[in-house]
PDB file of C-alpha atoms in Angstrom:
ATOM      1  CA  GLU S 166      17.686-134.292   7.467  1.00 84.00           C
ATOM      2  CA  PRO S 167      19.245-131.151   8.946  1.00 89.00           C
ATOM      3  CA  GLU S 168      17.172-128.005   8.718  1.00 94.00           C
ATOM      4  CA  VAL S 169      17.505-124.295   9.350  1.00 97.00           C
ATOM      5  CA  THR S 170      15.422-123.377  12.375  1.00 97.00           C
ATOM      6  CA  GLN S 171      14.061-119.939  13.202  1.00 97.00           C
ATOM      7  CA  THR S 172      12.519-118.447  16.309  1.00 96.00           C
ATOM      8  CA  PRO S 173      10.102-116.967  17.013  1.00 97.00           C
ATOM      9  CA  SER S 174       7.645-118.049  14.363  1.00 96.00           C
ATOM     10  CA  HIS S 175       5.603-114.914  14.966  1.00 97.00           C
ATOM     11  CA  GLN S 176       6.385-111.755  16.897  1.00 97.00           C
ATOM     12  CA  VAL S 177       4.180-108.752  17.470  1.00 97.00           C
ATOM     13  CA  THR S 178       5.877-105.583  18.645  1.00 97.00           C
ATOM     14  CA  GLN S 179       5.199-101.906  19.081  1.00 97.00           C
ATOM     15  CA  MET S 180       6.768 -99.370  16.753  1.00 97.00           C
ATOM     16  CA  GLY S 181      10.111 -98.200  18.102  1.00 97.00           C
ATOM     17  CA  GLN S 182      10.865-101.405  19.980  1.00 97.00           C
ATOM     18  CA  GLU S 183      13.906-103.560  19.379  1.00 97.00           C
ATOM     19  CA  VAL S 184      13.423-107.010  17.915  1.00 98.00           C
ATOM     20  CA  ILE S 185      15.830-109.928  17.662  1.00 97.00           C
ATOM     21  CA  LEU S 186      15.094-112.763  15.289  1.00 98.00           C
ATOM     22  CA  ARG S 187      17.050-115.943  15.789  1.00 97.00           C
ATOM     23  CA  CYS S 188      18.224-118.611  13.419  1.00 97.00           C
ATOM     24  CA  VAL S 189      20.202-121.810  13.757  1.00 97.00           C
ATOM     25  CA  PRO S 190      21.781-122.582  10.374  1.00 96.00           C
ATOM     26  CA  ILE S 191      22.708-126.080   9.253  1.00 94.00           C
ATOM     27  CA  SER S 192      25.827-127.006  11.172  1.00 91.00           C
ATOM     28  CA  ASN S 193      28.352-127.511   8.374  1.00 89.00           C
ATOM     29  CA  HIS S 194      27.207-124.487   6.373  1.00 92.00           C
ATOM     30  CA  LEU S 195      29.490-121.484   6.136  1.00 91.00           C
ATOM     31  CA  TYR S 196      27.334-118.806   4.493  1.00 94.00           C
ATOM     32  CA  PHE S 197      24.348-117.258   6.166  1.00 95.00           C
ATOM     33  CA  TYR S 198      21.656-114.957   4.855  1.00 97.00           C
ATOM     34  CA  TRP S 199      18.617-112.977   5.834  1.00 98.00           C
ATOM     35  CA  TYR S 200      15.840-112.306   3.357  1.00 98.00           C
ATOM     36  CA  ARG S 201      12.477-110.731   3.957  1.00 97.00           C
ATOM     37  CA  GLN S 202       9.110-110.810   2.235  1.00 96.00           C
ATOM     38  CA  ILE S 203       6.566-108.080   2.792  1.00 96.00           C
ATOM     39  CA  LEU S 204       3.068-109.451   2.289  1.00 93.00           C
ATOM     40  CA  GLY S 205       2.309-109.749  -1.418  1.00 89.00           C
ATOM     41  CA  GLN S 206       5.793-108.634  -2.414  1.00 92.00           C
ATOM     42  CA  LYS S 207       8.996-110.303  -3.529  1.00 93.00           C
ATOM     43  CA  VAL S 208      11.440-112.163  -1.365  1.00 95.00           C
ATOM     44  CA  GLU S 209      14.191-109.552  -0.904  1.00 96.00           C
ATOM     45  CA  PHE S 210      17.806-110.004   0.065  1.00 96.00           C
ATOM     46  CA  LEU S 211      18.914-108.219   3.210  1.00 97.00           C
ATOM     47  CA  VAL S 212      22.385-109.427   4.115  1.00 97.00           C
ATOM     48  CA  SER S 213      24.910-112.205   3.735  1.00 95.00           C
ATOM     49  CA  PHE S 214      27.410-113.229   6.396  1.00 95.00           C
ATOM     50  CA  TYR S 215      30.580-115.250   6.145  1.00 93.00           C
ATOM     51  CA  ASN S 216      33.563-115.782   8.391  1.00 90.00           C
ATOM     52  CA  ASN S 217      31.997-113.704  11.139  1.00 91.00           C
ATOM     53  CA  GLU S 218      31.438-110.623   9.089  1.00 93.00           C
ATOM     54  CA  ILE S 219      28.955-109.145   6.671  1.00 95.00           C
ATOM     55  CA  SER S 220      29.980-110.006   3.124  1.00 94.00           C
ATOM     56  CA  GLU S 221      27.199-108.202   1.316  1.00 94.00           C
ATOM     57  CA  LYS S 222      24.163-106.115   2.242  1.00 95.00           C
ATOM     58  CA  SER S 223      21.315-104.490   0.404  1.00 95.00           C
ATOM     59  CA  GLU S 224      20.145-100.894   0.575  1.00 93.00           C
ATOM     60  CA  ILE S 225      17.338-102.077   2.829  1.00 94.00           C
ATOM     61  CA  PHE S 226      19.881-103.128   5.440  1.00 96.00           C
ATOM     62  CA  ASP S 227      20.458 -99.718   6.983  1.00 93.00           C
ATOM     63  CA  ASP S 228      21.804 -98.728  10.390  1.00 94.00           C
ATOM     64  CA  GLN S 229      18.652-100.001  12.075  1.00 96.00           C
ATOM     65  CA  PHE S 230      19.635-103.559  11.196  1.00 97.00           C
ATOM     66  CA  SER S 231      22.487-105.654  12.499  1.00 97.00           C
ATOM     67  CA  VAL S 232      23.470-109.307  12.383  1.00 97.00           C
ATOM     68  CA  GLU S 233      25.542-111.374  14.720  1.00 94.00           C
ATOM     69  CA  ARG S 234      26.739-114.904  15.217  1.00 92.00           C
ATOM     70  CA  PRO S 235      27.228-114.760  18.963  1.00 85.00           C
ATOM     71  CA  ASP S 236      28.056-118.339  19.807  1.00 85.00           C
ATOM     72  CA  GLY S 237      28.983-120.322  16.719  1.00 78.00           C
ATOM     73  CA  SER S 238      25.516-121.769  16.243  1.00 86.00           C
ATOM     74  CA  ASN S 239      22.972-118.957  16.375  1.00 93.00           C
ATOM     75  CA  PHE S 240      22.702-116.281  13.704  1.00 96.00           C
ATOM     76  CA  THR S 241      20.625-113.302  14.725  1.00 97.00           C
ATOM     77  CA  LEU S 242      19.022-110.333  13.025  1.00 98.00           C
ATOM     78  CA  LYS S 243      18.388-107.307  15.207  1.00 97.00           C
ATOM     79  CA  ILE S 244      16.168-104.411  14.290  1.00 97.00           C
ATOM     80  CA  ARG S 245      16.924-101.575  16.707  1.00 96.00           C
ATOM     81  CA  SER S 246      13.847 -99.429  16.417  1.00 94.00           C
ATOM     82  CA  THR S 247      11.101-101.074  14.435  1.00 96.00           C
ATOM     83  CA  LYS S 248       8.930 -99.195  11.981  1.00 96.00           C
ATOM     84  CA  LEU S 249       5.545-100.150  10.596  1.00 97.00           C
ATOM     85  CA  GLU S 250       7.154-100.940   7.257  1.00 96.00           C
ATOM     86  CA  ASP S 251       9.386-103.557   8.877  1.00 97.00           C
ATOM     87  CA  SER S 252       6.351-105.826   9.134  1.00 98.00           C
ATOM     88  CA  ALA S 253       7.254-108.822   6.990  1.00 97.00           C
ATOM     89  CA  MET S 254       8.222-112.458   6.985  1.00 97.00           C
ATOM     90  CA  TYR S 255      11.936-112.750   7.666  1.00 98.00           C
ATOM     91  CA  PHE S 256      13.714-115.789   6.284  1.00 97.00           C
ATOM     92  CA  CYS S 257      17.068-117.059   7.396  1.00 98.00           C
ATOM     93  CA  ALA S 258      19.024-119.219   4.968  1.00 97.00           C
ATOM     94  CA  SER S 259      22.355-120.962   4.910  1.00 95.00           C
ATOM     95  CA  SER S 260      24.517-122.589   2.288  1.00 93.00           C
ATOM     96  CA  VAL S 261      27.639-124.688   2.220  1.00 89.00           C
ATOM     97  CA  ASP S 262      28.985-122.924  -0.844  1.00 83.00           C
ATOM     98  CA  ARG S 263      28.241-119.395  -2.065  1.00 77.00           C
ATOM     99  CA  ASN S 264      28.444-120.364  -5.719  1.00 71.00           C
ATOM    100  CA  THR S 265      25.815-123.087  -5.977  1.00 73.00           C
ATOM    101  CA  GLY S 266      22.795-120.882  -5.440  1.00 76.00           C
ATOM    102  CA  GLU S 267      21.326-123.585  -3.245  1.00 87.00           C
ATOM    103  CA  LEU S 268      20.093-121.847  -0.166  1.00 93.00           C
ATOM    104  CA  PHE S 269      18.473-123.799   2.636  1.00 95.00           C
ATOM    105  CA  PHE S 270      15.728-121.682   4.110  1.00 96.00           C
ATOM    106  CA  GLY S 271      14.118-121.653   7.497  1.00 97.00           C
ATOM    107  CA  GLU S 272      10.355-121.504   7.878  1.00 96.00           C
ATOM    108  CA  GLY S 273      10.460-117.806   8.552  1.00 96.00           C
ATOM    109  CA  SER S 274       9.654-115.439  11.383  1.00 97.00           C
ATOM    110  CA  ARG S 275       6.620-113.256  10.878  1.00 97.00           C
ATOM    111  CA  LEU S 276       7.145-109.804  12.366  1.00 98.00           C
ATOM    112  CA  THR S 277       4.145-107.564  12.914  1.00 98.00           C
ATOM    113  CA  VAL S 278       4.848-103.978  13.965  1.00 97.00           C
ATOM    114  CA  LEU S 279       1.902-102.086  15.430  1.00 96.00           C
TER     115      LEU S 279
ATOM    116  CA  ALA O 286      19.369-103.218 -12.263  1.00 83.00           C
ATOM    117  CA  GLN O 287      18.836-106.945 -12.018  1.00 89.00           C
ATOM    118  CA  ARG O 288      15.208-107.946 -12.108  1.00 94.00           C
ATOM    119  CA  VAL O 289      13.081-111.081 -12.344  1.00 97.00           C
ATOM    120  CA  THR O 290       9.572-110.984 -13.708  1.00 97.00           C
ATOM    121  CA  GLN O 291       6.988-113.703 -13.273  1.00 97.00           C
ATOM    122  CA  PRO O 292       3.996-112.397 -15.180  1.00 96.00           C
ATOM    123  CA  GLU O 293       1.433-114.824 -13.792  1.00 96.00           C
ATOM    124  CA  LYS O 294       0.455-114.423 -10.171  1.00 95.00           C
ATOM    125  CA  LEU O 295      -1.904-117.406 -10.372  1.00 97.00           C
ATOM    126  CA  LEU O 296      -1.962-120.384 -12.710  1.00 98.00           C
ATOM    127  CA  SER O 297      -4.547-123.114 -12.639  1.00 97.00           C
ATOM    128  CA  VAL O 298      -4.444-126.325 -14.693  1.00 97.00           C
ATOM    129  CA  PHE O 299      -6.055-129.729 -14.589  1.00 97.00           C
ATOM    130  CA  LYS O 300      -4.205-132.863 -13.596  1.00 97.00           C
ATOM    131  CA  GLY O 301      -2.444-134.375 -16.587  1.00 97.00           C
ATOM    132  CA  ALA O 302      -2.295-131.107 -18.500  1.00 98.00           C
ATOM    133  CA  PRO O 303       0.990-129.468 -19.461  1.00 97.00           C
ATOM    134  CA  VAL O 304       2.105-126.551 -17.377  1.00 97.00           C
ATOM    135  CA  GLU O 305       4.499-123.697 -18.059  1.00 97.00           C
ATOM    136  CA  LEU O 306       5.449-121.095 -15.487  1.00 98.00           C
ATOM    137  CA  LYS O 307       7.026-118.082 -17.082  1.00 98.00           C
ATOM    138  CA  CYS O 308      10.109-116.267 -15.897  1.00 98.00           C
ATOM    139  CA  ASN O 309      11.979-113.422 -17.549  1.00 97.00           C
ATOM    140  CA  TYR O 310      15.070-111.766 -16.206  1.00 96.00           C
ATOM    141  CA  SER O 311      16.977-108.582 -16.720  1.00 95.00           C
ATOM    142  CA  TYR O 312      20.749-108.829 -16.495  1.00 92.00           C
ATOM    143  CA  SER O 313      23.392-107.981 -19.062  1.00 88.00           C
ATOM    144  CA  GLY O 314      26.013-110.487 -17.912  1.00 87.00           C
ATOM    145  CA  SER O 315      25.976-114.266 -17.560  1.00 88.00           C
ATOM    146  CA  PRO O 316      23.092-115.138 -15.279  1.00 90.00           C
ATOM    147  CA  GLU O 317      22.556-118.039 -12.958  1.00 91.00           C
ATOM    148  CA  LEU O 318      18.893-118.985 -12.845  1.00 93.00           C
ATOM    149  CA  PHE O 319      17.027-121.029 -10.281  1.00 94.00           C
ATOM    150  CA  TRP O 320      13.532-122.175  -9.534  1.00 96.00           C
ATOM    151  CA  TYR O 321      12.525-122.385  -5.888  1.00 97.00           C
ATOM    152  CA  VAL O 322       9.274-123.953  -4.698  1.00 97.00           C
ATOM    153  CA  GLN O 323       7.232-123.557  -1.547  1.00 96.00           C
ATOM    154  CA  TYR O 324       4.620-126.216  -0.881  1.00 96.00           C
ATOM    155  CA  SER O 325       1.777-125.456   1.497  1.00 92.00           C
ATOM    156  CA  ARG O 326       3.056-125.026   5.062  1.00 88.00           C
ATOM    157  CA  GLN O 327       6.595-125.920   4.033  1.00 92.00           C
ATOM    158  CA  ARG O 328       9.761-123.917   3.635  1.00 94.00           C
ATOM    159  CA  LEU O 329      11.158-122.466   0.456  1.00 95.00           C
ATOM    160  CA  GLN O 330      13.390-125.016  -1.260  1.00 95.00           C
ATOM    161  CA  LEU O 331      15.450-125.253  -4.406  1.00 94.00           C
ATOM    162  CA  LEU O 332      13.708-127.101  -7.224  1.00 95.00           C
ATOM    163  CA  LEU O 333      16.279-126.802  -9.968  1.00 93.00           C
ATOM    164  CA  ARG O 334      19.061-124.645 -11.353  1.00 90.00           C
ATOM    165  CA  HIS O 335      19.867-123.990 -14.989  1.00 87.00           C
ATOM    166  CA  ILE O 336      23.482-125.023 -14.727  1.00 81.00           C
ATOM    167  CA  SER O 337      22.513-128.568 -13.761  1.00 82.00           C
ATOM    168  CA  ARG O 338      20.272-129.055 -16.800  1.00 79.00           C
ATOM    169  CA  GLU O 339      18.387-131.713 -14.873  1.00 84.00           C
ATOM    170  CA  SER O 340      14.773-132.749 -14.534  1.00 87.00           C
ATOM    171  CA  ILE O 341      13.399-132.664 -11.012  1.00 89.00           C
ATOM    172  CA  LYS O 342       9.944-134.095 -10.248  1.00 93.00           C
ATOM    173  CA  GLY O 343       9.320-134.026 -13.990  1.00 94.00           C
ATOM    174  CA  PHE O 344      10.061-130.297 -14.232  1.00 96.00           C
ATOM    175  CA  THR O 345      12.591-128.845 -16.642  1.00 95.00           C
ATOM    176  CA  ALA O 346      13.690-125.315 -17.391  1.00 95.00           C
ATOM    177  CA  ASP O 347      15.831-124.050 -20.234  1.00 89.00           C
ATOM    178  CA  LEU O 348      17.764-120.835 -20.136  1.00 91.00           C
ATOM    179  CA  ASN O 349      17.100-118.805 -23.276  1.00 92.00           C
ATOM    180  CA  LYS O 350      19.570-115.948 -23.289  1.00 91.00           C
ATOM    181  CA  GLY O 351      18.110-114.449 -26.462  1.00 92.00           C
ATOM    182  CA  GLU O 352      14.703-114.085 -24.871  1.00 94.00           C
ATOM    183  CA  THR O 353      16.142-113.662 -21.348  1.00 95.00           C
ATOM    184  CA  SER O 354      13.774-116.339 -20.142  1.00 96.00           C
ATOM    185  CA  PHE O 355      13.891-119.366 -17.883  1.00 96.00           C
ATOM    186  CA  HIS O 356      10.432-120.874 -18.086  1.00 97.00           C
ATOM    187  CA  LEU O 357       9.577-123.903 -15.962  1.00 97.00           C
ATOM    188  CA  LYS O 358       7.754-126.713 -17.729  1.00 96.00           C
ATOM    189  CA  LYS O 359       6.167-130.030 -16.936  1.00 97.00           C
ATOM    190  CA  PRO O 360       4.350-132.110 -19.544  1.00 97.00           C
ATOM    191  CA  PHE O 361       1.813-133.697 -17.194  1.00 97.00           C
ATOM    192  CA  ALA O 362       0.929-131.793 -14.036  1.00 97.00           C
ATOM    193  CA  GLN O 363       0.098-133.648 -10.825  1.00 97.00           C
ATOM    194  CA  GLU O 364      -1.998-132.464  -7.902  1.00 97.00           C
ATOM    195  CA  GLU O 365       1.062-132.567  -5.661  1.00 97.00           C
ATOM    196  CA  ASP O 366       2.688-129.931  -7.878  1.00 98.00           C
ATOM    197  CA  SER O 367       0.344-127.326  -6.418  1.00 98.00           C
ATOM    198  CA  ALA O 368       2.636-124.804  -4.751  1.00 98.00           C
ATOM    199  CA  MET O 369       4.171-121.358  -4.970  1.00 97.00           C
ATOM    200  CA  TYR O 370       7.004-121.205  -7.500  1.00 98.00           C
ATOM    201  CA  TYR O 371       9.698-118.533  -7.443  1.00 97.00           C
ATOM    202  CA  CYS O 372      12.208-117.828 -10.151  1.00 97.00           C
ATOM    203  CA  ALA O 373      15.512-116.430  -8.874  1.00 96.00           C
ATOM    204  CA  LEU O 374      18.537-114.812 -10.475  1.00 95.00           C
ATOM    205  CA  GLY O 375      22.117-114.972  -9.299  1.00 91.00           C
ATOM    206  CA  PHE O 376      24.783-112.854 -10.926  1.00 85.00           C
ATOM    207  CA  GLY O 377      28.502-112.430 -10.987  1.00 81.00           C
ATOM    208  CA  GLY O 378      30.258-111.088  -7.932  1.00 77.00           C
ATOM    209  CA  SER O 379      27.148-111.012  -5.781  1.00 84.00           C
ATOM    210  CA  GLU O 380      26.022-113.436  -3.121  1.00 85.00           C
ATOM    211  CA  LYS O 381      22.404-112.425  -3.305  1.00 91.00           C
ATOM    212  CA  LEU O 382      19.575-113.968  -5.241  1.00 93.00           C
ATOM    213  CA  VAL O 383      16.992-111.719  -6.844  1.00 95.00           C
ATOM    214  CA  PHE O 384      13.568-113.320  -6.678  1.00 96.00           C
ATOM    215  CA  GLY O 385      10.467-112.856  -8.752  1.00 96.00           C
ATOM    216  CA  LYS O 386       7.113-112.291  -7.090  1.00 95.00           C
ATOM    217  CA  GLY O 387       6.157-115.920  -7.527  1.00 96.00           C
ATOM    218  CA  THR O 388       3.423-117.854  -9.290  1.00 97.00           C
ATOM    219  CA  LYS O 389       0.881-119.851  -7.372  1.00 97.00           C
ATOM    220  CA  LEU O 390       0.201-123.054  -9.276  1.00 98.00           C
ATOM    221  CA  THR O 391      -2.974-124.965  -8.577  1.00 98.00           C
ATOM    222  CA  VAL O 392      -3.444-128.363 -10.183  1.00 98.00           C
ATOM    223  CA  ASN O 393      -7.075-129.381 -10.099  1.00 97.00           C
ATOM    224  CA  PRO O 394      -8.214-133.022 -10.022  1.00 94.00           C
TER     225      PRO O 394
END
């Protein structure tokens, strides 16, 4: 069964460093998402991406964040200058249809900012 | 603002007992409600959605617009139901899902 894959599973970085989290969505899916979950908190929407552009973003997704689909298979989330409060589990998800609410999630990338 | 509340952080029942995981939402329009589940060391996955009105793994959930609730129920819990359960809200014009904080269900033998 096809799955969303994410790398790395865990990344530790110093405050101020740039981080890129990678995701390979399911191949026939058209909608891509990033969510994050700070320890003990809710899973929060960051951004959705369709047709090679951002279709919706949350207030969390400020200028420090960017997303890209560089090669037709990978979907990346970049944090330019990490802060302590960026420490979280970051989930990539994809869906074939934006209206079903059925998101297929990856296993997550745990980011720890020191 | 749209919000999902799951009042129980932890819920523990014995095998064979009924279980109800509570979910309340805040949204003035027509909501779309979902239950997602995360088993130990597995990824978050869709369990069921209100629009389907289906039973999955013995679980059902009914949307009650008057009480703004979407509680998840199962008449006889099994040990393999132990997991983290998240209620999620979708709403018109937005691609995002708003999640609750989740309820960790433990079914004891």
